[in-house]
Amino acid sequence: MSDSLEREARSLLSAAAVRARAGQMLETGLAGGLSHFTVDLDRMDGVAEAVLAVTRKAYPTLDVPFHARWRHFVLGGVDRWARLADATSWPDRAARARAEFDLAIVSVLLDAGAGAAWRYRDGATGADIGRSEGLAIASLDMFTSGLFSRDARAPFRADADVLAQLPLAALTSAFQVNEANPLLGLEGRADLLRRLGTHIANYPEIFAQLDAPRPGGLFDYIAARAYDGAIAAPVILSAVLNHLGPIWPSRLELAGIPLGDCWRHPAIKANDSTEGLMPLHKLSQWLSYSLIEPLQRAGIEVTDIDGLTGLAEYRNGGLFVDHEVLRLRDAADAERAHAVDSLLVVEWRALTVALLDKLAELVRAKLGRTPETLPLASILEGGTWAAGRAIAFARRPDGSPPLKVISDGTVF
């Protein structure tokens, strides 16, 4: 295998590649060259107004946090994790950060769309919570109960050997799944956590620098790469993609390197071995956004947050379809179920990333903000995800996305 081939493969493991190639897809769409979608940028102003409306409602002062897993641990105005973490005696800030890396990584991997039917009964409030919020509270309860820890006296950790042997029955019970309360992709989620545990145990130089192998070991690896107390957000993503990438099942490889959330599409041009490959890295980027705050709490400044991209998932994507910025060439495609590697889904997701950048510019212009004072991560939170959900419920009683994607629980 040549060094240049490996270099080309690793170039796809970056936010820069996602952004550049999504831009290519949008250019092709604007020129009328895509097989499944047309693009109408004249409708973008209406999308920006919808995003501003939900942002102002949720964050009246427009002081918007990042779109990250931590938002979903807040229930009824109470930040469940912060309350527990603040009451815990940590040896130092790094110890808390490792625990927060453990929690974020496991929780994000468990969150890949719940389906419309599933609910989680919260023990503290008795509330029935669905979708991402329900998955978050369920995963937080698993973590804080010590489900992933090898030491009953130290529940706030996820150990590689425990993850590697996690029984499906444990997740089934913890997610309260039964015939009347089905959860999509449960087997895929369990398999992903087992693969995570096995992988981490095999790379102690990354994940066990100061402790037994655990996802939280990635904190020490990333912190060691800070320069003058700061680290750029794309470096976080690079660590996630290069050191967690091999856990993803049945995906494309190039030069023996797993490419993760990366798919084939003929609109993507390159003069090398990456021709026709469209990286998206949705879960890895959302995880990277979710690792920013633990790093900040540990005293590390995170820069270039807009170096990451928007997230290619069904709420952000549905926002553009429901507002008719994106229109299907064949209306019947709205009724069909599409594989995640289908050209239609790859187009939809790539267009979503490129359109989120354009939308961010519009939103900032309306507010007189800059990327520094209103980063894309905050626009997603304010924001696009909520506006996508709002119009989905306005259009369809169950709030389902406008397009049906067959997911195995490891993509969305």
PDB file of C-alpha atoms in Angstrom, residues 64-301:
ATOM      1  CA  VAL A  64     -27.275  29.910  22.732  1.00  0.00           C
ATOM      2  CA  PRO A  65     -25.159  26.956  23.897  1.00  0.00           C
ATOM      3  CA  PHE A  66     -23.672  24.383  21.529  1.00  0.00           C
ATOM      4  CA  HIS A  67     -25.693  21.582  20.000  1.00  0.00           C
ATOM      5  CA  ALA A  68     -24.309  18.739  22.098  1.00  0.00           C
ATOM      6  CA  ARG A  69     -25.382  15.700  24.079  1.00  0.00           C
ATOM      7  CA  TRP A  70     -25.302  17.723  27.287  1.00  0.00           C
ATOM      8  CA  ARG A  71     -28.473  19.620  26.309  1.00  0.00           C
ATOM      9  CA  HIS A  72     -30.451  16.358  26.403  1.00  0.00           C
ATOM     10  CA  PHE A  73     -29.477  15.657  30.017  1.00  0.00           C
ATOM     11  CA  VAL A  74     -31.553  18.664  31.090  1.00  0.00           C
ATOM     12  CA  LEU A  75     -35.078  17.626  32.044  1.00  0.00           C
ATOM     13  CA  GLY A  76     -37.679  19.958  33.525  1.00  0.00           C
ATOM     14  CA  GLY A  77     -35.035  22.655  33.861  1.00  0.00           C
ATOM     15  CA  VAL A  78     -32.760  20.387  35.913  1.00  0.00           C
ATOM     16  CA  ASP A  79     -29.358  19.466  34.481  1.00  0.00           C
ATOM     17  CA  ARG A  80     -29.176  15.860  35.657  1.00  0.00           C
ATOM     18  CA  TRP A  81     -25.513  15.270  34.894  1.00  0.00           C
ATOM     19  CA  ALA A  82     -24.268  18.630  36.195  1.00  0.00           C
ATOM     20  CA  ARG A  83     -26.119  18.083  39.456  1.00  0.00           C
ATOM     21  CA  LEU A  84     -24.454  14.672  39.938  1.00  0.00           C
ATOM     22  CA  ALA A  85     -21.029  15.759  38.725  1.00  0.00           C
ATOM     23  CA  ASP A  86     -20.972  18.922  40.811  1.00  0.00           C
ATOM     24  CA  ALA A  87     -21.789  16.885  43.912  1.00  0.00           C
ATOM     25  CA  THR A  88     -18.997  14.389  43.228  1.00  0.00           C
ATOM     26  CA  SER A  89     -15.524  14.753  44.690  1.00  0.00           C
ATOM     27  CA  TRP A  90     -13.156  14.431  41.714  1.00  0.00           C
ATOM     28  CA  PRO A  91      -9.383  14.026  42.208  1.00  0.00           C
ATOM     29  CA  ASP A  92      -8.833  16.736  39.590  1.00  0.00           C
ATOM     30  CA  ARG A  93     -10.463  18.347  36.556  1.00  0.00           C
ATOM     31  CA  ALA A  94      -9.065  15.679  34.244  1.00  0.00           C
ATOM     32  CA  ALA A  95     -10.857  12.921  36.182  1.00  0.00           C
ATOM     33  CA  ARG A  96     -14.209  14.629  35.604  1.00  0.00           C
ATOM     34  CA  ALA A  97     -13.344  15.157  31.953  1.00  0.00           C
ATOM     35  CA  ARG A  98     -12.562  11.438  31.503  1.00  0.00           C
ATOM     36  CA  ALA A  99     -15.933  10.560  33.031  1.00  0.00           C
ATOM     37  CA  GLU A 100     -17.642  13.079  30.741  1.00  0.00           C
ATOM     38  CA  PHE A 101     -15.846  11.626  27.700  1.00  0.00           C
ATOM     39  CA  ASP A 102     -17.009   8.153  28.800  1.00  0.00           C
ATOM     40  CA  LEU A 103     -20.588   9.386  29.148  1.00  0.00           C
ATOM     41  CA  ALA A 104     -20.666  11.418  25.942  1.00  0.00           C
ATOM     42  CA  ILE A 105     -19.130   8.692  23.780  1.00  0.00           C
ATOM     43  CA  VAL A 106     -21.385   5.914  25.054  1.00  0.00           C
ATOM     44  CA  SER A 107     -24.498   8.111  25.022  1.00  0.00           C
ATOM     45  CA  VAL A 108     -23.906   9.392  21.483  1.00  0.00           C
ATOM     46  CA  LEU A 109     -23.285   5.867  20.187  1.00  0.00           C
ATOM     47  CA  LEU A 110     -26.584   4.787  21.736  1.00  0.00           C
ATOM     48  CA  ASP A 111     -28.442   7.677  20.108  1.00  0.00           C
ATOM     49  CA  ALA A 112     -29.191   6.913  16.473  1.00  0.00           C
ATOM     50  CA  GLY A 113     -32.911   7.549  16.153  1.00  0.00           C
ATOM     51  CA  ALA A 114     -35.480   5.890  18.406  1.00  0.00           C
ATOM     52  CA  GLY A 115     -38.484   5.655  16.108  1.00  0.00           C
ATOM     53  CA  ALA A 116     -41.842   7.230  16.848  1.00  0.00           C
ATOM     54  CA  ALA A 117     -43.190   4.507  19.164  1.00  0.00           C
ATOM     55  CA  TRP A 118     -40.501   4.133  21.836  1.00  0.00           C
ATOM     56  CA  ARG A 119     -40.728   5.884  25.214  1.00  0.00           C
ATOM     57  CA  TYR A 120     -38.597   5.903  28.366  1.00  0.00           C
ATOM     58  CA  ARG A 121     -40.301   6.195  31.741  1.00  0.00           C
ATOM     59  CA  ASP A 122     -38.164   8.531  33.855  1.00  0.00           C
ATOM     60  CA  GLY A 123     -37.883   7.211  37.402  1.00  0.00           C
ATOM     61  CA  ALA A 124     -37.426  10.657  38.936  1.00  0.00           C
ATOM     62  CA  THR A 125     -40.408  12.453  37.385  1.00  0.00           C
ATOM     63  CA  GLY A 126     -42.580   9.642  36.027  1.00  0.00           C
ATOM     64  CA  ALA A 127     -42.511  11.362  32.633  1.00  0.00           C
ATOM     65  CA  ASP A 128     -42.568   9.300  29.443  1.00  0.00           C
ATOM     66  CA  ILE A 129     -39.849  10.663  27.161  1.00  0.00           C
ATOM     67  CA  GLY A 130     -39.293   9.732  23.528  1.00  0.00           C
ATOM     68  CA  ARG A 131     -36.741  10.229  20.785  1.00  0.00           C
ATOM     69  CA  SER A 132     -33.277  11.707  21.469  1.00  0.00           C
ATOM     70  CA  GLU A 133     -34.220  13.132  24.860  1.00  0.00           C
ATOM     71  CA  GLY A 134     -35.487   9.751  26.031  1.00  0.00           C
ATOM     72  CA  LEU A 135     -32.404   7.975  24.722  1.00  0.00           C
ATOM     73  CA  ALA A 136     -30.220  10.532  26.514  1.00  0.00           C
ATOM     74  CA  ILE A 137     -31.894  10.173  29.903  1.00  0.00           C
ATOM     75  CA  ALA A 138     -31.900   6.380  29.531  1.00  0.00           C
ATOM     76  CA  SER A 139     -28.179   6.332  28.717  1.00  0.00           C
ATOM     77  CA  LEU A 140     -27.438   8.734  31.589  1.00  0.00           C
ATOM     78  CA  ASP A 141     -29.300   6.440  33.982  1.00  0.00           C
ATOM     79  CA  MET A 142     -27.299   3.460  32.664  1.00  0.00           C
ATOM     80  CA  PHE A 143     -24.030   5.333  33.130  1.00  0.00           C
ATOM     81  CA  THR A 144     -24.724   6.686  36.606  1.00  0.00           C
ATOM     82  CA  SER A 145     -26.020   3.310  37.805  1.00  0.00           C
ATOM     83  CA  GLY A 146     -22.637   1.797  36.901  1.00  0.00           C
ATOM     84  CA  LEU A 147     -23.870  -0.433  34.073  1.00  0.00           C
ATOM     85  CA  PHE A 148     -20.637   0.173  32.127  1.00  0.00           C
ATOM     86  CA  SER A 149     -18.233   0.198  35.114  1.00  0.00           C
ATOM     87  CA  ARG A 150     -16.143  -2.705  36.352  1.00  0.00           C
ATOM     88  CA  ASP A 151     -16.065  -1.174  39.861  1.00  0.00           C
ATOM     89  CA  ALA A 152     -19.326  -0.827  41.808  1.00  0.00           C
ATOM     90  CA  ARG A 153     -17.664   1.823  44.004  1.00  0.00           C
ATOM     91  CA  ALA A 154     -16.886   3.973  40.942  1.00  0.00           C
ATOM     92  CA  PRO A 155     -20.008   3.956  38.777  1.00  0.00           C
ATOM     93  CA  PHE A 156     -19.183   7.056  36.693  1.00  0.00           C
ATOM     94  CA  ARG A 157     -16.999   5.304  34.139  1.00  0.00           C
ATOM     95  CA  ALA A 158     -17.175   3.031  31.110  1.00  0.00           C
ATOM     96  CA  ASP A 159     -14.601   0.240  31.051  1.00  0.00           C
ATOM     97  CA  ALA A 160     -13.517  -1.446  27.851  1.00  0.00           C
ATOM     98  CA  ASP A 161     -13.900  -4.988  29.187  1.00  0.00           C
ATOM     99  CA  VAL A 162     -17.457  -4.319  30.391  1.00  0.00           C
ATOM    100  CA  LEU A 163     -18.469  -2.703  27.093  1.00  0.00           C
ATOM    101  CA  ALA A 164     -16.916  -5.563  25.095  1.00  0.00           C
ATOM    102  CA  GLN A 165     -19.130  -8.111  26.832  1.00  0.00           C
ATOM    103  CA  LEU A 166     -22.306  -6.048  27.174  1.00  0.00           C
ATOM    104  CA  PRO A 167     -25.290  -8.397  26.792  1.00  0.00           C
ATOM    105  CA  LEU A 168     -28.160  -7.335  24.551  1.00  0.00           C
ATOM    106  CA  ALA A 169     -30.504  -8.167  27.437  1.00  0.00           C
ATOM    107  CA  ALA A 170     -28.866  -5.479  29.590  1.00  0.00           C
ATOM    108  CA  LEU A 171     -29.607  -2.785  27.002  1.00  0.00           C
ATOM    109  CA  THR A 172     -33.078  -4.173  26.339  1.00  0.00           C
ATOM    110  CA  SER A 173     -33.913  -3.875  30.031  1.00  0.00           C
ATOM    111  CA  ALA A 174     -32.214  -0.501  30.504  1.00  0.00           C
ATOM    112  CA  PHE A 175     -34.083   0.989  27.531  1.00  0.00           C
ATOM    113  CA  GLN A 176     -37.351  -0.559  28.860  1.00  0.00           C
ATOM    114  CA  VAL A 177     -37.878  -2.276  25.508  1.00  0.00           C
ATOM    115  CA  ASN A 178     -40.686  -4.800  25.075  1.00  0.00           C
ATOM    116  CA  GLU A 179     -43.210  -5.732  22.389  1.00  0.00           C
ATOM    117  CA  ALA A 180     -45.340  -2.726  23.255  1.00  0.00           C
ATOM    118  CA  ASN A 181     -42.331  -0.390  23.455  1.00  0.00           C
ATOM    119  CA  PRO A 182     -40.056  -1.208  20.491  1.00  0.00           C
ATOM    120  CA  LEU A 183     -36.753   0.577  19.866  1.00  0.00           C
ATOM    121  CA  LEU A 184     -35.271   0.678  16.379  1.00  0.00           C
ATOM    122  CA  GLY A 185     -31.798  -0.762  15.862  1.00  0.00           C
ATOM    123  CA  LEU A 186     -31.296  -2.086  19.409  1.00  0.00           C
ATOM    124  CA  GLU A 187     -29.065  -4.951  18.245  1.00  0.00           C
ATOM    125  CA  GLY A 188     -26.979  -2.507  16.205  1.00  0.00           C
ATOM    126  CA  ARG A 189     -26.462  -0.285  19.240  1.00  0.00           C
ATOM    127  CA  ALA A 190     -25.434  -3.196  21.461  1.00  0.00           C
ATOM    128  CA  ASP A 191     -23.022  -4.448  18.813  1.00  0.00           C
ATOM    129  CA  LEU A 192     -21.532  -0.961  18.445  1.00  0.00           C
ATOM    130  CA  LEU A 193     -20.802  -0.702  22.186  1.00  0.00           C
ATOM    131  CA  ARG A 194     -19.213  -4.163  22.163  1.00  0.00           C
ATOM    132  CA  ARG A 195     -17.055  -3.181  19.191  1.00  0.00           C
ATOM    133  CA  LEU A 196     -16.115   0.017  21.044  1.00  0.00           C
ATOM    134  CA  GLY A 197     -14.973  -1.968  24.084  1.00  0.00           C
ATOM    135  CA  THR A 198     -12.967  -4.463  22.048  1.00  0.00           C
ATOM    136  CA  HIS A 199     -11.307  -1.713  20.004  1.00  0.00           C
ATOM    137  CA  ILE A 200     -10.348   0.395  23.019  1.00  0.00           C
ATOM    138  CA  ALA A 201      -8.802  -2.587  24.782  1.00  0.00           C
ATOM    139  CA  ASN A 202      -6.584  -3.134  21.714  1.00  0.00           C
ATOM    140  CA  TYR A 203      -5.169   0.420  21.760  1.00  0.00           C
ATOM    141  CA  PRO A 204      -3.926   1.144  25.285  1.00  0.00           C
ATOM    142  CA  GLU A 205      -1.484   3.747  23.919  1.00  0.00           C
ATOM    143  CA  ILE A 206      -4.533   5.897  23.043  1.00  0.00           C
ATOM    144  CA  PHE A 207      -7.145   4.911  25.603  1.00  0.00           C
ATOM    145  CA  ALA A 208      -5.164   3.785  28.663  1.00  0.00           C
ATOM    146  CA  GLN A 209      -2.436   6.365  29.141  1.00  0.00           C
ATOM    147  CA  LEU A 210      -3.382   7.050  32.784  1.00  0.00           C
ATOM    148  CA  ASP A 211      -6.091   4.504  33.584  1.00  0.00           C
ATOM    149  CA  ALA A 212      -7.551   1.166  32.542  1.00  0.00           C
ATOM    150  CA  PRO A 213      -8.758   1.191  28.901  1.00  0.00           C
ATOM    151  CA  ARG A 214     -11.876   3.324  28.614  1.00  0.00           C
ATOM    152  CA  PRO A 215     -13.354   5.801  26.098  1.00  0.00           C
ATOM    153  CA  GLY A 216     -12.416   8.588  28.508  1.00  0.00           C
ATOM    154  CA  GLY A 217      -8.767   7.866  27.796  1.00  0.00           C
ATOM    155  CA  LEU A 218      -9.297   9.863  24.608  1.00  0.00           C
ATOM    156  CA  PHE A 219      -9.366  12.980  26.811  1.00  0.00           C
ATOM    157  CA  ASP A 220      -5.701  12.503  27.741  1.00  0.00           C
ATOM    158  CA  TYR A 221      -4.778  11.849  24.117  1.00  0.00           C
ATOM    159  CA  ILE A 222      -6.507  15.041  22.912  1.00  0.00           C
ATOM    160  CA  ALA A 223      -5.342  17.171  25.855  1.00  0.00           C
ATOM    161  CA  ALA A 224      -1.739  16.190  25.073  1.00  0.00           C
ATOM    162  CA  ARG A 225      -2.209  17.761  21.636  1.00  0.00           C
ATOM    163  CA  ALA A 226      -3.203  21.166  22.987  1.00  0.00           C
ATOM    164  CA  TYR A 227      -0.794  23.944  22.092  1.00  0.00           C
ATOM    165  CA  ASP A 228      -0.469  26.849  24.495  1.00  0.00           C
ATOM    166  CA  GLY A 229      -3.578  25.625  26.326  1.00  0.00           C
ATOM    167  CA  ALA A 230      -5.770  25.500  23.201  1.00  0.00           C
ATOM    168  CA  ILE A 231      -6.922  22.923  20.693  1.00  0.00           C
ATOM    169  CA  ALA A 232      -8.861  23.364  17.443  1.00  0.00           C
ATOM    170  CA  ALA A 233     -12.213  21.598  17.146  1.00  0.00           C
ATOM    171  CA  PRO A 234     -11.193  19.805  13.904  1.00  0.00           C
ATOM    172  CA  VAL A 235      -8.371  18.161  15.879  1.00  0.00           C
ATOM    173  CA  ILE A 236     -11.004  16.672  18.203  1.00  0.00           C
ATOM    174  CA  LEU A 237     -12.850  15.286  15.179  1.00  0.00           C
ATOM    175  CA  SER A 238      -9.632  13.928  13.721  1.00  0.00           C
ATOM    176  CA  ALA A 239      -8.978  12.021  16.961  1.00  0.00           C
ATOM    177  CA  VAL A 240     -12.539  10.677  17.010  1.00  0.00           C
ATOM    178  CA  LEU A 241     -12.434   9.583  13.361  1.00  0.00           C
ATOM    179  CA  ASN A 242      -8.945   8.084  13.406  1.00  0.00           C
ATOM    180  CA  HIS A 243      -9.178   6.364  16.779  1.00  0.00           C
ATOM    181  CA  LEU A 244     -12.855   5.387  16.993  1.00  0.00           C
ATOM    182  CA  GLY A 245     -13.471   4.921  13.253  1.00  0.00           C
ATOM    183  CA  PRO A 246     -12.786   1.169  13.195  1.00  0.00           C
ATOM    184  CA  ILE A 247     -15.795   0.437  15.451  1.00  0.00           C
ATOM    185  CA  TRP A 248     -18.303   1.161  12.685  1.00  0.00           C
ATOM    186  CA  PRO A 249     -19.649  -1.986  11.024  1.00  0.00           C
ATOM    187  CA  SER A 250     -19.891  -2.871   7.332  1.00  0.00           C
ATOM    188  CA  ARG A 251     -18.689   0.401   5.833  1.00  0.00           C
ATOM    189  CA  LEU A 252     -16.379   1.423   3.023  1.00  0.00           C
ATOM    190  CA  GLU A 253     -12.618   1.093   3.357  1.00  0.00           C
ATOM    191  CA  LEU A 254      -9.843   2.645   1.305  1.00  0.00           C
ATOM    192  CA  ALA A 255      -6.227   1.492   1.613  1.00  0.00           C
ATOM    193  CA  GLY A 256      -7.379  -0.645   4.564  1.00  0.00           C
ATOM    194  CA  ILE A 257      -8.664   2.423   6.428  1.00  0.00           C
ATOM    195  CA  PRO A 258     -12.335   2.384   7.530  1.00  0.00           C
ATOM    196  CA  LEU A 259     -14.045   5.515   6.192  1.00  0.00           C
ATOM    197  CA  GLY A 260     -16.955   5.539   8.642  1.00  0.00           C
ATOM    198  CA  ASP A 261     -19.996   7.584   7.612  1.00  0.00           C
ATOM    199  CA  CYS A 262     -18.833   7.891   3.994  1.00  0.00           C
ATOM    200  CA  TRP A 263     -20.752   6.865   0.891  1.00  0.00           C
ATOM    201  CA  ARG A 264     -20.497   6.657  -2.887  1.00  0.00           C
ATOM    202  CA  HIS A 265     -21.988   9.263  -5.205  1.00  0.00           C
ATOM    203  CA  PRO A 266     -20.979   9.956  -8.816  1.00  0.00           C
ATOM    204  CA  ALA A 267     -21.366  13.748  -8.434  1.00  0.00           C
ATOM    205  CA  ILE A 268     -18.230  13.880  -6.263  1.00  0.00           C
ATOM    206  CA  LYS A 269     -15.168  14.492  -8.405  1.00  0.00           C
ATOM    207  CA  ALA A 270     -11.534  14.092  -7.356  1.00  0.00           C
ATOM    208  CA  ASN A 271      -8.400  13.340  -9.286  1.00  0.00           C
ATOM    209  CA  ASP A 272      -7.371  10.490  -7.014  1.00  0.00           C
ATOM    210  CA  SER A 273      -8.604   7.338  -5.274  1.00  0.00           C
ATOM    211  CA  THR A 274     -11.275   9.298  -3.361  1.00  0.00           C
ATOM    212  CA  GLU A 275     -13.278   9.995  -6.553  1.00  0.00           C
ATOM    213  CA  GLY A 276     -16.995   9.455  -5.931  1.00  0.00           C
ATOM    214  CA  LEU A 277     -16.713   9.335  -2.123  1.00  0.00           C
ATOM    215  CA  MET A 278     -18.891  11.600   0.062  1.00  0.00           C
ATOM    216  CA  PRO A 279     -17.889  11.702   3.764  1.00  0.00           C
ATOM    217  CA  LEU A 280     -20.491  12.988   6.241  1.00  0.00           C
ATOM    218  CA  HIS A 281     -19.365  11.787   9.711  1.00  0.00           C
ATOM    219  CA  LYS A 282     -22.610  12.841  11.385  1.00  0.00           C
ATOM    220  CA  LEU A 283     -22.333  10.942  14.668  1.00  0.00           C
ATOM    221  CA  SER A 284     -18.588  11.565  14.916  1.00  0.00           C
ATOM    222  CA  GLN A 285     -19.095  15.314  14.474  1.00  0.00           C
ATOM    223  CA  TRP A 286     -21.949  15.414  16.977  1.00  0.00           C
ATOM    224  CA  LEU A 287     -19.703  13.531  19.373  1.00  0.00           C
ATOM    225  CA  SER A 288     -16.929  16.051  18.696  1.00  0.00           C
ATOM    226  CA  TYR A 289     -19.294  18.925  19.481  1.00  0.00           C
ATOM    227  CA  SER A 290     -20.177  17.061  22.685  1.00  0.00           C
ATOM    228  CA  LEU A 291     -16.520  16.761  23.728  1.00  0.00           C
ATOM    229  CA  ILE A 292     -15.897  20.511  23.543  1.00  0.00           C
ATOM    230  CA  GLU A 293     -17.462  21.370  26.896  1.00  0.00           C
ATOM    231  CA  PRO A 294     -15.599  18.712  28.929  1.00  0.00           C
ATOM    232  CA  LEU A 295     -12.337  20.016  27.450  1.00  0.00           C
ATOM    233  CA  GLN A 296     -13.318  23.597  28.305  1.00  0.00           C
ATOM    234  CA  ARG A 297     -14.245  22.603  31.867  1.00  0.00           C
ATOM    235  CA  ALA A 298     -10.826  20.971  32.164  1.00  0.00           C
ATOM    236  CA  GLY A 299      -9.219  24.316  31.317  1.00  0.00           C
ATOM    237  CA  ILE A 300      -8.456  23.759  27.632  1.00  0.00           C
ATOM    238  CA  GLU A 301      -9.559  26.448  25.174  1.00  0.00           C
TER     239      GLU A 301
END
